[in-house]
Short mmCIF file of N, CA and C in Angstrom, two decimals:
data_model
loop_
_atom_site.label_atom_id
_atom_site.label_comp_id
_atom_site.label_asym_id
_atom_site.label_seq_id
_atom_site.Cartn_x
_atom_site.Cartn_y
_atom_site.Cartn_z
N MET J 130 0.66 -1.20 -0.07
CA MET J 130 -0.16 -0.02 -0.08
C MET J 130 0.92 1.11 0.11
N LYS J 131 0.39 2.42 -0.62
CA LYS J 131 1.00 3.59 -0.45
C LYS J 131 0.29 4.61 0.14
N TYR J 132 1.01 5.59 1.07
CA TYR J 132 -0.05 6.69 1.62
C TYR J 132 0.89 7.91 1.20
N LYS J 133 -0.01 8.95 0.61
CA LYS J 133 0.17 9.93 0.41
C LYS J 133 -0.06 11.31 1.46
N CYS J 134 0.69 12.13 1.64
CA CYS J 134 0.73 13.24 2.72
C CYS J 134 -0.14 14.07 1.87
N ASP J 135 -1.33 14.54 2.81
CA ASP J 135 -2.57 15.60 2.14
C ASP J 135 -1.79 16.78 2.16
N ILE J 136 -0.76 17.16 2.85
CA ILE J 136 -0.13 18.52 2.61
C ILE J 136 0.64 18.66 1.68
N CYS J 137 2.16 17.96 1.43
CA CYS J 137 3.08 18.06 0.62
C CYS J 137 2.96 17.17 -0.60
N GLY J 138 2.37 16.07 -0.54
CA GLY J 138 2.36 15.03 -1.45
C GLY J 138 3.48 14.11 -1.47
N TRP J 139 3.95 13.86 -0.32
CA TRP J 139 5.50 12.50 -0.07
C TRP J 139 4.54 11.87 -0.06
N VAL J 140 4.89 10.46 -1.19
CA VAL J 140 4.39 9.20 -0.52
C VAL J 140 5.07 8.14 -0.10
N TYR J 141 4.69 7.58 1.07
CA TYR J 141 5.29 6.45 1.69
C TYR J 141 4.75 5.26 1.12
N ASP J 142 5.47 4.44 0.43
CA ASP J 142 5.33 2.94 -0.16
C ASP J 142 5.83 1.67 0.51
N GLU J 143 4.77 0.89 1.53
CA GLU J 143 5.17 0.25 2.23
C GLU J 143 6.34 -1.02 1.78
N THR J 144 6.07 -1.24 0.43
CA THR J 144 7.26 -1.92 0.00
C THR J 144 8.75 -1.39 -0.12
N SER J 145 8.56 -0.12 -0.51
CA SER J 145 9.98 0.54 -0.52
C SER J 145 10.41 0.92 0.95
N GLY J 146 9.53 1.51 1.59
CA GLY J 146 10.03 1.97 3.00
C GLY J 146 10.66 3.37 2.66
N ALA J 147 11.36 3.76 3.40
CA ALA J 147 12.04 5.07 3.41
C ALA J 147 13.18 4.96 4.05
N PRO J 148 14.10 4.22 2.98
CA PRO J 148 15.50 4.23 3.89
C PRO J 148 16.51 5.42 4.17
N ASP J 149 16.08 6.65 3.38
CA ASP J 149 16.77 7.63 3.66
C ASP J 149 16.10 8.14 5.02
N HIS J 150 15.12 7.88 5.60
CA HIS J 150 14.50 8.05 7.04
C HIS J 150 14.58 6.98 8.03
N ASP J 151 15.43 6.12 7.77
CA ASP J 151 15.75 5.07 8.90
C ASP J 151 14.21 4.00 8.70
N ILE J 152 13.66 4.13 7.51
CA ILE J 152 12.48 3.16 7.60
C ILE J 152 12.66 2.01 6.59
N SER J 153 12.46 0.90 7.26
CA SER J 153 13.14 -0.50 6.23
C SER J 153 11.93 -0.70 5.33
N PRO J 154 12.47 -0.91 4.17
CA PRO J 154 11.46 -1.68 2.90
C PRO J 154 10.63 -2.82 3.75
N ASN J 155 9.75 -2.97 3.39
CA ASN J 155 8.53 -3.64 3.72
C ASN J 155 7.63 -3.37 5.34
N THR J 156 7.94 -2.10 6.09
CA THR J 156 7.30 -1.79 7.06
C THR J 156 6.00 -1.23 6.81
N LYS J 157 5.27 -1.92 7.32
CA LYS J 157 3.70 -1.62 6.97
C LYS J 157 3.05 -0.08 7.77
N TRP J 158 2.53 0.48 7.25
CA TRP J 158 1.88 1.62 7.74
C TRP J 158 1.73 1.74 9.13
N THR J 159 0.78 0.63 9.33
CA THR J 159 0.36 0.23 10.82
C THR J 159 1.41 0.19 11.59
N ASP J 160 2.75 -0.18 11.14
CA ASP J 160 3.98 -0.45 11.95
C ASP J 160 4.53 0.88 12.27
N LEU J 161 4.41 1.73 11.67
CA LEU J 161 5.41 2.89 11.80
C LEU J 161 4.77 3.85 13.39
N PRO J 162 5.62 4.32 13.91
CA PRO J 162 5.04 4.70 15.54
C PRO J 162 4.21 6.01 15.22
N ASP J 163 3.23 5.96 16.15
CA ASP J 163 2.45 6.84 16.34
C ASP J 163 2.91 8.43 16.12
N ASP J 164 3.85 8.51 16.40
CA ASP J 164 4.50 10.00 16.43
C ASP J 164 5.22 10.25 15.07
N PHE J 165 5.22 9.33 14.02
CA PHE J 165 5.65 9.55 12.64
C PHE J 165 5.01 10.77 12.06
N VAL J 166 6.20 11.52 11.44
CA VAL J 166 5.59 12.89 10.51
C VAL J 166 6.07 12.80 9.21
N CYS J 167 5.69 13.58 8.20
CA CYS J 167 6.00 13.41 7.07
C CYS J 167 7.35 13.86 7.31
N PRO J 168 8.46 13.27 6.49
CA PRO J 168 9.63 13.88 6.51
C PRO J 168 10.29 15.08 5.59
N LEU J 169 9.20 15.35 4.80
CA LEU J 169 9.22 16.83 4.25
C LEU J 169 8.78 18.11 4.82
N CYS J 170 7.19 17.67 5.25
CA CYS J 170 6.54 19.01 5.99
C CYS J 170 6.53 18.76 7.49
N GLY J 171 6.61 17.78 8.01
CA GLY J 171 6.49 17.46 9.29
C GLY J 171 4.85 17.06 9.53
N ALA J 172 4.12 16.94 8.72
CA ALA J 172 2.48 16.52 8.99
C ALA J 172 2.36 15.38 9.91
N ASP J 173 1.52 15.09 10.64
CA ASP J 173 1.29 14.16 11.53
C ASP J 173 0.68 12.90 10.69
N LYS J 174 0.69 11.67 11.00
CA LYS J 174 0.56 10.81 10.14
C LYS J 174 -0.96 10.50 10.05
N ASP J 175 -1.82 11.25 10.76
CA ASP J 175 -3.17 11.18 10.67
C ASP J 175 -3.42 12.18 9.16
N GLN J 176 -2.64 12.80 8.76
CA GLN J 176 -2.69 13.59 7.56
C GLN J 176 -2.50 13.02 6.15
N PHE J 177 -2.22 11.42 6.22
CA PHE J 177 -1.96 10.96 5.04
C PHE J 177 -3.13 10.16 4.72
N SER J 178 -3.30 9.69 3.57
CA SER J 178 -4.58 8.83 2.98
C SER J 178 -3.94 7.99 2.02
N LYS J 179 -4.73 6.68 2.12
CA LYS J 179 -4.16 5.57 1.51
C LYS J 179 -4.55 5.89 0.36
N GLU J 180 -3.48 5.46 -1.03
CA GLU J 180 -3.71 5.55 -2.24
C GLU J 180 -4.18 3.89 -2.69
N GLU J 181 -5.21 4.32 -3.53
CA GLU J 181 -5.68 2.97 -4.26
C GLU J 181 -5.30 2.47 -5.54
#
């Protein structure tokens, strides 16, 4: 699954993870910490939308 930041458009892809931000590939969105924020704009996790 992919999740897109509603503020800046940064996309988190569970398959790829975000190695530049210390998130390993295949890390599920639900496994990210509750205090995860968008690495580009600092938006909270609840400001992301699931991409279909």
